[in-house]
């Protein structure tokens, strides 16, 4: 009996904080893969179409693309989609500790570019919302406005704490900025996830984005990812072991949902553009 009771556990209990950080890293790796796919789509479709001057081709992929005579709207639209490549491609580098610590000059200049583009793209998006309106009406317009304001606030706070050399606060706000600036990506992933879990039927979604699910996602894409991040940061910085284990499980679930959303968004939105 002594031999049996004194035998060490075969599967040691993993530290809650370490497990939480691993679950966060899992989501980040999946997100980077998905954002790389989105960046390739932006460059391969919008970039090539711009170089070739084939702006009508873009109208087949977006609502309110190029409108004859609307110089302001067309300029803002084109800058929005092309600058989105910098946001999508460059942002993940800012959050990798090994890059941040070993290549500090790159981190600073890439961060400045990211901040500048975030300000330009969010301000342009606000102008577009009120200049042209958006498909889906007031609810989607409200969601886009919330997203743009979140980007502006997060960018300002990220810069503020960097200048004050309060780097822990700077990193938290940089994470928030990364999430907020990925709003367009989350919007597409939301539809991809819904298509995946409903077998492609997508109840509550309409072509003009006026369905119940469309309206939910119109607001949710700007708010839900930030709320998940806040829960993660709260559990990481001040949570009990129980809260950290629970949040780690939540992050694994979010990672699976993100992976499904990426896979389906690629099938629905990105790959068909090259056929």
mmCIF file of C-alpha atoms in Angstrom:
data_model
loop_
_atom_site.group_PDB
_atom_site.id
_atom_site.type_symbol
_atom_site.label_atom_id
_atom_site.label_comp_id
_atom_site.label_asym_id
_atom_site.label_seq_id
_atom_site.Cartn_x
_atom_site.Cartn_y
_atom_site.Cartn_z
ATOM 1 C CA UNK A 1 0.000 0.000 0.000
ATOM 2 C CA UNK A 2 2.833 2.393 0.799
ATOM 3 C CA UNK A 3 4.331 1.880 -2.640
ATOM 4 C CA UNK A 4 1.024 2.655 -4.357
ATOM 5 C CA UNK A 5 0.166 5.781 -2.374
ATOM 6 C CA UNK A 6 3.647 7.324 -2.606
ATOM 7 C CA UNK A 7 3.938 6.970 -6.387
ATOM 8 C CA UNK A 8 4.207 10.412 -8.066
ATOM 9 C CA UNK A 9 1.435 11.568 -10.369
ATOM 10 C CA UNK A 10 1.940 10.511 -13.980
ATOM 11 C CA UNK A 11 0.454 13.769 -15.343
ATOM 12 C CA UNK A 12 1.703 16.738 -13.275
ATOM 13 C CA UNK A 13 -0.639 19.713 -12.965
ATOM 14 C CA UNK A 14 0.406 22.502 -15.370
ATOM 15 C CA UNK A 15 0.750 25.948 -13.812
ATOM 16 C CA UNK A 16 -2.419 27.956 -14.512
ATOM 17 C CA UNK A 17 -0.621 31.085 -15.711
ATOM 18 C CA UNK A 18 1.632 29.105 -18.036
ATOM 19 C CA UNK A 19 -1.357 27.237 -19.464
ATOM 20 C CA UNK A 20 -3.213 30.514 -20.011
ATOM 21 C CA UNK A 21 -0.268 32.038 -21.853
ATOM 22 C CA UNK A 22 0.057 28.910 -24.003
ATOM 23 C CA UNK A 23 -3.625 29.134 -24.918
ATOM 24 C CA UNK A 24 -3.136 32.791 -25.835
ATOM 25 C CA UNK A 25 -0.127 31.884 -27.968
ATOM 26 C CA UNK A 26 -2.201 29.182 -29.690
ATOM 27 C CA UNK A 27 -4.814 31.762 -30.687
ATOM 28 C CA UNK A 28 -2.136 34.205 -31.841
ATOM 29 C CA UNK A 29 -0.456 31.622 -34.096
ATOM 30 C CA UNK A 30 -3.798 30.735 -35.680
ATOM 31 C CA UNK A 31 -4.606 34.435 -36.096
ATOM 32 C CA UNK A 32 -1.252 35.146 -37.765
ATOM 33 C CA UNK A 33 -1.898 32.367 -40.287
ATOM 34 C CA UNK A 34 -5.346 33.770 -40.980
ATOM 35 C CA UNK A 35 -4.094 37.330 -41.297
ATOM 36 C CA UNK A 36 -1.334 36.201 -43.646
ATOM 37 C CA UNK A 37 -4.009 34.628 -45.851
ATOM 38 C CA UNK A 38 -6.042 37.854 -45.732
ATOM 39 C CA UNK A 39 -2.963 39.942 -46.549
ATOM 40 C CA UNK A 40 -2.185 37.683 -49.526
ATOM 41 C CA UNK A 41 -5.762 38.169 -50.735
ATOM 42 C CA UNK A 42 -5.504 41.965 -50.420
ATOM 43 C CA UNK A 43 -2.209 42.078 -52.291
ATOM 44 C CA UNK A 44 -3.127 39.496 -54.913
ATOM 45 C CA UNK A 45 -6.584 40.857 -55.677
ATOM 46 C CA UNK A 46 -6.778 44.555 -54.811
ATOM 47 C CA UNK A 47 -3.090 45.244 -55.392
ATOM 48 C CA UNK A 48 -3.029 43.570 -58.790
ATOM 49 C CA UNK A 49 -6.365 45.126 -59.799
ATOM 50 C CA UNK A 50 -5.034 48.589 -58.911
ATOM 51 C CA UNK A 51 -1.821 48.112 -60.881
ATOM 52 C CA UNK A 52 -3.824 46.900 -63.873
ATOM 53 C CA UNK A 53 -6.383 49.695 -63.494
ATOM 54 C CA UNK A 54 -9.198 47.144 -63.396
ATOM 55 C CA UNK A 55 -11.386 48.890 -60.830
ATOM 56 C CA UNK A 56 -14.601 47.311 -62.095
ATOM 57 C CA UNK A 57 -13.215 43.943 -61.013
ATOM 58 C CA UNK A 58 -13.228 45.199 -57.420
ATOM 59 C CA UNK A 59 -16.929 46.082 -57.605
ATOM 60 C CA UNK A 60 -17.694 42.386 -57.942
ATOM 61 C CA UNK A 61 -16.223 41.754 -54.487
ATOM 62 C CA UNK A 62 -17.453 44.711 -52.393
ATOM 63 C CA UNK A 63 -20.489 46.912 -51.961
ATOM 64 C CA UNK A 64 -20.019 50.633 -52.566
ATOM 65 C CA UNK A 65 -16.688 50.159 -54.348
ATOM 66 C CA UNK A 66 -15.983 52.576 -57.201
ATOM 67 C CA UNK A 67 -18.725 55.092 -57.975
ATOM 68 C CA UNK A 68 -18.440 57.287 -61.056
ATOM 69 C CA UNK A 69 -17.821 60.915 -60.140
ATOM 70 C CA UNK A 70 -17.150 60.258 -56.447
ATOM 71 C CA UNK A 71 -13.473 61.240 -56.282
ATOM 72 C CA UNK A 72 -13.376 61.508 -52.480
ATOM 73 C CA UNK A 73 -15.156 58.216 -51.877
ATOM 74 C CA UNK A 74 -13.151 56.348 -54.498
ATOM 75 C CA UNK A 75 -9.850 57.665 -53.116
ATOM 76 C CA UNK A 76 -10.791 56.732 -49.561
ATOM 77 C CA UNK A 77 -11.986 53.291 -50.632
ATOM 78 C CA UNK A 78 -8.796 52.533 -52.554
ATOM 79 C CA UNK A 79 -6.513 53.791 -49.786
ATOM 80 C CA UNK A 80 -8.555 51.822 -47.249
ATOM 81 C CA UNK A 81 -8.175 48.446 -48.951
ATOM 82 C CA UNK A 82 -4.507 48.931 -49.898
ATOM 83 C CA UNK A 83 -3.416 50.257 -46.508
ATOM 84 C CA UNK A 84 -5.229 47.305 -44.934
ATOM 85 C CA UNK A 85 -2.349 45.182 -46.252
ATOM 86 C CA UNK A 86 0.120 47.072 -44.031
ATOM 87 C CA UNK A 87 -2.182 46.676 -41.023
ATOM 88 C CA UNK A 88 -2.727 42.972 -41.623
ATOM 89 C CA UNK A 89 0.839 42.064 -42.543
ATOM 90 C CA UNK A 90 2.832 44.289 -40.209
ATOM 91 C CA UNK A 91 0.854 44.203 -36.969
ATOM 92 C CA UNK A 92 1.707 40.662 -35.759
ATOM 93 C CA UNK A 93 5.444 41.449 -35.765
ATOM 94 C CA UNK A 94 4.832 44.040 -33.030
ATOM 95 C CA UNK A 95 3.503 41.449 -30.606
ATOM 96 C CA UNK A 96 6.235 38.808 -30.888
ATOM 97 C CA UNK A 97 8.564 39.270 -27.864
ATOM 98 C CA UNK A 98 11.595 37.805 -29.646
ATOM 99 C CA UNK A 99 11.281 40.351 -32.465
ATOM 100 C CA UNK A 100 10.470 43.191 -30.088
ATOM 101 C CA UNK A 101 13.504 42.496 -27.898
ATOM 102 C CA UNK A 102 16.096 41.546 -30.537
ATOM 103 C CA UNK A 103 15.160 43.963 -33.330
ATOM 104 C CA UNK A 104 14.232 47.119 -31.476
ATOM 105 C CA UNK A 105 14.854 49.504 -34.367
ATOM 106 C CA UNK A 106 12.531 47.483 -36.577
ATOM 107 C CA UNK A 107 9.986 47.352 -33.742
ATOM 108 C CA UNK A 108 10.013 51.128 -33.344
ATOM 109 C CA UNK A 109 9.731 51.977 -37.040
ATOM 110 C CA UNK A 110 7.213 49.260 -37.807
ATOM 111 C CA UNK A 111 5.203 50.471 -34.827
ATOM 112 C CA UNK A 112 5.270 54.062 -36.048
ATOM 113 C CA UNK A 113 4.120 52.959 -39.494
ATOM 114 C CA UNK A 114 1.392 50.830 -37.958
ATOM 115 C CA UNK A 115 0.176 53.734 -35.806
ATOM 116 C CA UNK A 116 0.169 56.131 -38.757
ATOM 117 C CA UNK A 117 -1.699 53.740 -41.027
ATOM 118 C CA UNK A 118 -4.179 52.933 -38.236
ATOM 119 C CA UNK A 119 -4.972 56.622 -37.844
ATOM 120 C CA UNK A 120 -5.333 57.174 -41.588
ATOM 121 C CA UNK A 121 -7.436 54.095 -42.211
ATOM 122 C CA UNK A 122 -9.799 54.630 -39.266
ATOM 123 C CA UNK A 123 -10.296 58.319 -40.046
ATOM 124 C CA UNK A 124 -10.935 57.448 -43.687
ATOM 125 C CA UNK A 125 -13.414 54.771 -42.635
ATOM 126 C CA UNK A 126 -15.358 57.296 -40.549
ATOM 127 C CA UNK A 127 -15.525 59.686 -43.498
ATOM 128 C CA UNK A 128 -16.667 56.873 -45.799
ATOM 129 C CA UNK A 129 -19.408 55.807 -43.384
ATOM 130 C CA UNK A 130 -20.948 59.280 -43.308
ATOM 131 C CA UNK A 131 -20.111 60.185 -46.917
ATOM 132 C CA UNK A 132 -21.491 57.061 -48.601
ATOM 133 C CA UNK A 133 -23.249 55.074 -45.930
ATOM 134 C CA UNK A 134 -22.721 51.341 -45.666
ATOM 135 C CA UNK A 135 -24.547 48.256 -46.777
ATOM 136 C CA UNK A 136 -26.608 46.972 -43.863
ATOM 137 C CA UNK A 137 -27.857 50.370 -42.780
ATOM 138 C CA UNK A 138 -27.558 52.133 -39.444
ATOM 139 C CA UNK A 139 -26.631 49.081 -37.345
ATOM 140 C CA UNK A 140 -23.603 48.122 -39.459
ATOM 141 C CA UNK A 141 -22.659 51.799 -39.766
ATOM 142 C CA UNK A 142 -22.733 52.073 -35.971
ATOM 143 C CA UNK A 143 -20.503 49.011 -35.644
ATOM 144 C CA UNK A 144 -18.010 50.421 -38.142
ATOM 145 C CA UNK A 145 -18.016 53.745 -36.298
ATOM 146 C CA UNK A 146 -17.387 52.034 -32.951
ATOM 147 C CA UNK A 147 -14.541 50.066 -34.526
ATOM 148 C CA UNK A 148 -12.932 53.207 -35.985
ATOM 149 C CA UNK A 149 -13.197 55.079 -32.675
ATOM 150 C CA UNK A 150 -11.672 52.117 -30.810
ATOM 151 C CA UNK A 151 -8.735 52.147 -33.238
ATOM 152 C CA UNK A 152 -8.163 55.870 -32.702
ATOM 153 C CA UNK A 153 -8.333 55.559 -28.907
ATOM 154 C CA UNK A 154 -6.076 52.488 -28.776
ATOM 155 C CA UNK A 155 -3.542 54.094 -31.124
ATOM 156 C CA UNK A 156 -3.406 57.251 -28.997
ATOM 157 C CA UNK A 157 -2.956 55.271 -25.765
ATOM 158 C CA UNK A 158 -0.327 52.990 -27.314
ATOM 159 C CA UNK A 159 1.705 56.034 -28.364
ATOM 160 C CA UNK A 160 1.174 57.793 -25.047
ATOM 161 C CA UNK A 161 2.569 54.961 -22.934
ATOM 162 C CA UNK A 162 5.450 54.372 -25.345
ATOM 163 C CA UNK A 163 6.493 58.021 -24.969
ATOM 164 C CA UNK A 164 6.182 57.716 -21.186
ATOM 165 C CA UNK A 165 8.285 54.527 -21.361
ATOM 166 C CA UNK A 166 5.623 52.644 -19.425
ATOM 167 C CA UNK A 167 6.161 49.571 -21.528
ATOM 168 C CA UNK A 168 3.827 47.172 -19.714
ATOM 169 C CA UNK A 169 0.922 49.552 -20.318
ATOM 170 C CA UNK A 170 2.195 50.202 -23.841
ATOM 171 C CA UNK A 171 2.107 46.476 -24.627
ATOM 172 C CA UNK A 172 -1.437 46.080 -23.296
ATOM 173 C CA UNK A 173 -2.690 48.936 -25.461
ATOM 174 C CA UNK A 174 -0.743 47.599 -28.453
ATOM 175 C CA UNK A 175 -2.620 44.311 -28.030
ATOM 176 C CA UNK A 176 -5.908 46.224 -27.940
ATOM 177 C CA UNK A 177 -4.897 48.157 -31.053
ATOM 178 C CA UNK A 178 -4.047 44.929 -32.857
ATOM 179 C CA UNK A 179 -7.488 43.527 -32.077
ATOM 180 C CA UNK A 180 -9.337 46.740 -32.945
ATOM 181 C CA UNK A 181 -7.419 47.240 -36.197
ATOM 182 C CA UNK A 182 -8.371 43.690 -37.211
ATOM 183 C CA UNK A 183 -12.079 44.553 -37.216
ATOM 184 C CA UNK A 184 -12.523 44.040 -40.968
ATOM 185 C CA UNK A 185 -10.840 40.646 -40.638
ATOM 186 C CA UNK A 186 -13.069 39.659 -37.700
ATOM 187 C CA UNK A 187 -16.147 40.697 -39.686
ATOM 188 C CA UNK A 188 -15.287 38.197 -42.416
ATOM 189 C CA UNK A 189 -14.344 35.520 -39.908
ATOM 190 C CA UNK A 190 -17.733 35.953 -38.259
ATOM 191 C CA UNK A 191 -19.496 35.061 -41.501
ATOM 192 C CA UNK A 192 -17.046 32.210 -42.091
ATOM 193 C CA UNK A 193 -17.695 30.781 -38.629
ATOM 194 C CA UNK A 194 -21.473 31.084 -39.041
ATOM 195 C CA UNK A 195 -21.300 29.324 -42.411
ATOM 196 C CA UNK A 196 -19.229 26.550 -40.850
ATOM 197 C CA UNK A 197 -21.478 25.836 -37.865
ATOM 198 C CA UNK A 198 -24.707 26.059 -39.905
ATOM 199 C CA UNK A 199 -23.523 23.903 -42.788
ATOM 200 C CA UNK A 200 -23.559 26.833 -45.175
ATOM 201 C CA UNK A 201 -27.221 27.740 -44.629
ATOM 202 C CA UNK A 202 -26.400 30.880 -42.574
ATOM 203 C CA UNK A 203 -29.874 31.613 -41.143
ATOM 204 C CA UNK A 204 -30.405 35.244 -40.198
ATOM 205 C CA UNK A 205 -28.051 36.542 -42.890
ATOM 206 C CA UNK A 206 -29.134 38.404 -46.031
ATOM 207 C CA UNK A 207 -27.281 39.664 -49.101
ATOM 208 C CA UNK A 208 -27.918 43.276 -48.058
ATOM 209 C CA UNK A 209 -26.685 42.556 -44.486
ATOM 210 C CA UNK A 210 -30.031 43.400 -42.885
ATOM 211 C CA UNK A 211 -30.681 40.000 -41.268
ATOM 212 C CA UNK A 212 -30.592 39.451 -37.483
ATOM 213 C CA UNK A 213 -27.206 37.744 -37.613
ATOM 214 C CA UNK A 214 -25.815 40.475 -39.884
ATOM 215 C CA UNK A 215 -26.862 43.127 -37.385
ATOM 216 C CA UNK A 216 -25.427 41.153 -34.482
ATOM 217 C CA UNK A 217 -22.119 40.787 -36.301
ATOM 218 C CA UNK A 218 -22.235 44.409 -37.451
ATOM 219 C CA UNK A 219 -21.836 45.496 -33.823
ATOM 220 C CA UNK A 220 -20.204 42.349 -32.454
ATOM 221 C CA UNK A 221 -17.135 42.394 -34.703
ATOM 222 C CA UNK A 222 -16.103 45.680 -33.095
ATOM 223 C CA UNK A 223 -16.837 44.723 -29.483
ATOM 224 C CA UNK A 224 -16.626 40.973 -28.855
ATOM 225 C CA UNK A 225 -12.910 40.476 -29.736
ATOM 226 C CA UNK A 226 -11.964 43.365 -27.439
ATOM 227 C CA UNK A 227 -14.072 41.919 -24.621
ATOM 228 C CA UNK A 228 -12.344 38.539 -25.007
ATOM 229 C CA UNK A 229 -8.968 40.271 -24.843
ATOM 230 C CA UNK A 230 -9.974 42.153 -21.685
ATOM 231 C CA UNK A 231 -11.042 38.907 -20.021
ATOM 232 C CA UNK A 232 -7.723 37.338 -21.015
ATOM 233 C CA UNK A 233 -5.700 40.254 -19.625
ATOM 234 C CA UNK A 234 -7.754 40.302 -16.416
ATOM 235 C CA UNK A 235 -7.198 36.575 -15.866
ATOM 236 C CA UNK A 236 -3.511 36.833 -16.765
ATOM 237 C CA UNK A 237 -2.712 39.807 -14.548
ATOM 238 C CA UNK A 238 -5.055 39.388 -11.563
ATOM 239 C CA UNK A 239 -6.963 36.138 -11.915
ATOM 240 C CA UNK A 240 -6.999 33.201 -9.525
ATOM 241 C CA UNK A 241 -5.782 29.797 -10.651
ATOM 242 C CA UNK A 242 -9.379 28.733 -11.247
ATOM 243 C CA UNK A 243 -10.067 31.803 -13.371
ATOM 244 C CA UNK A 244 -6.892 31.228 -15.361
ATOM 245 C CA UNK A 245 -7.715 27.589 -16.046
ATOM 246 C CA UNK A 246 -11.222 28.591 -17.120
ATOM 247 C CA UNK A 247 -9.904 31.351 -19.384
ATOM 248 C CA UNK A 248 -7.360 28.957 -20.901
ATOM 249 C CA UNK A 249 -10.220 26.626 -21.805
ATOM 250 C CA UNK A 250 -12.080 29.584 -23.244
ATOM 251 C CA UNK A 251 -9.098 30.571 -25.369
ATOM 252 C CA UNK A 252 -8.816 27.052 -26.775
ATOM 253 C CA UNK A 253 -12.487 27.295 -27.773
ATOM 254 C CA UNK A 254 -11.912 30.735 -29.299
ATOM 255 C CA UNK A 255 -8.899 29.352 -31.175
ATOM 256 C CA UNK A 256 -11.003 26.564 -32.670
ATOM 257 C CA UNK A 257 -13.706 29.058 -33.662
ATOM 258 C CA UNK A 258 -11.080 31.330 -35.230
ATOM 259 C CA UNK A 259 -9.581 28.455 -37.209
ATOM 260 C CA UNK A 260 -13.026 27.490 -38.521
ATOM 261 C CA UNK A 261 -13.763 31.106 -39.406
ATOM 262 C CA UNK A 262 -10.477 31.448 -41.293
ATOM 263 C CA UNK A 263 -10.994 28.239 -43.250
ATOM 264 C CA UNK A 264 -14.548 29.115 -44.267
ATOM 265 C CA UNK A 265 -13.762 32.781 -44.989
ATOM 266 C CA UNK A 266 -11.044 31.629 -47.365
ATOM 267 C CA UNK A 267 -13.555 29.423 -49.172
ATOM 268 C CA UNK A 268 -16.254 32.090 -49.320
ATOM 269 C CA UNK A 269 -14.404 35.385 -49.757
ATOM 270 C CA UNK A 270 -10.737 35.029 -50.623
ATOM 271 C CA UNK A 271 -10.120 32.066 -52.920
ATOM 272 C CA UNK A 272 -13.070 32.751 -55.289
ATOM 273 C CA UNK A 273 -11.548 36.140 -56.119
ATOM 274 C CA UNK A 274 -8.753 34.386 -58.040
ATOM 275 C CA UNK A 275 -10.996 32.132 -60.141
#
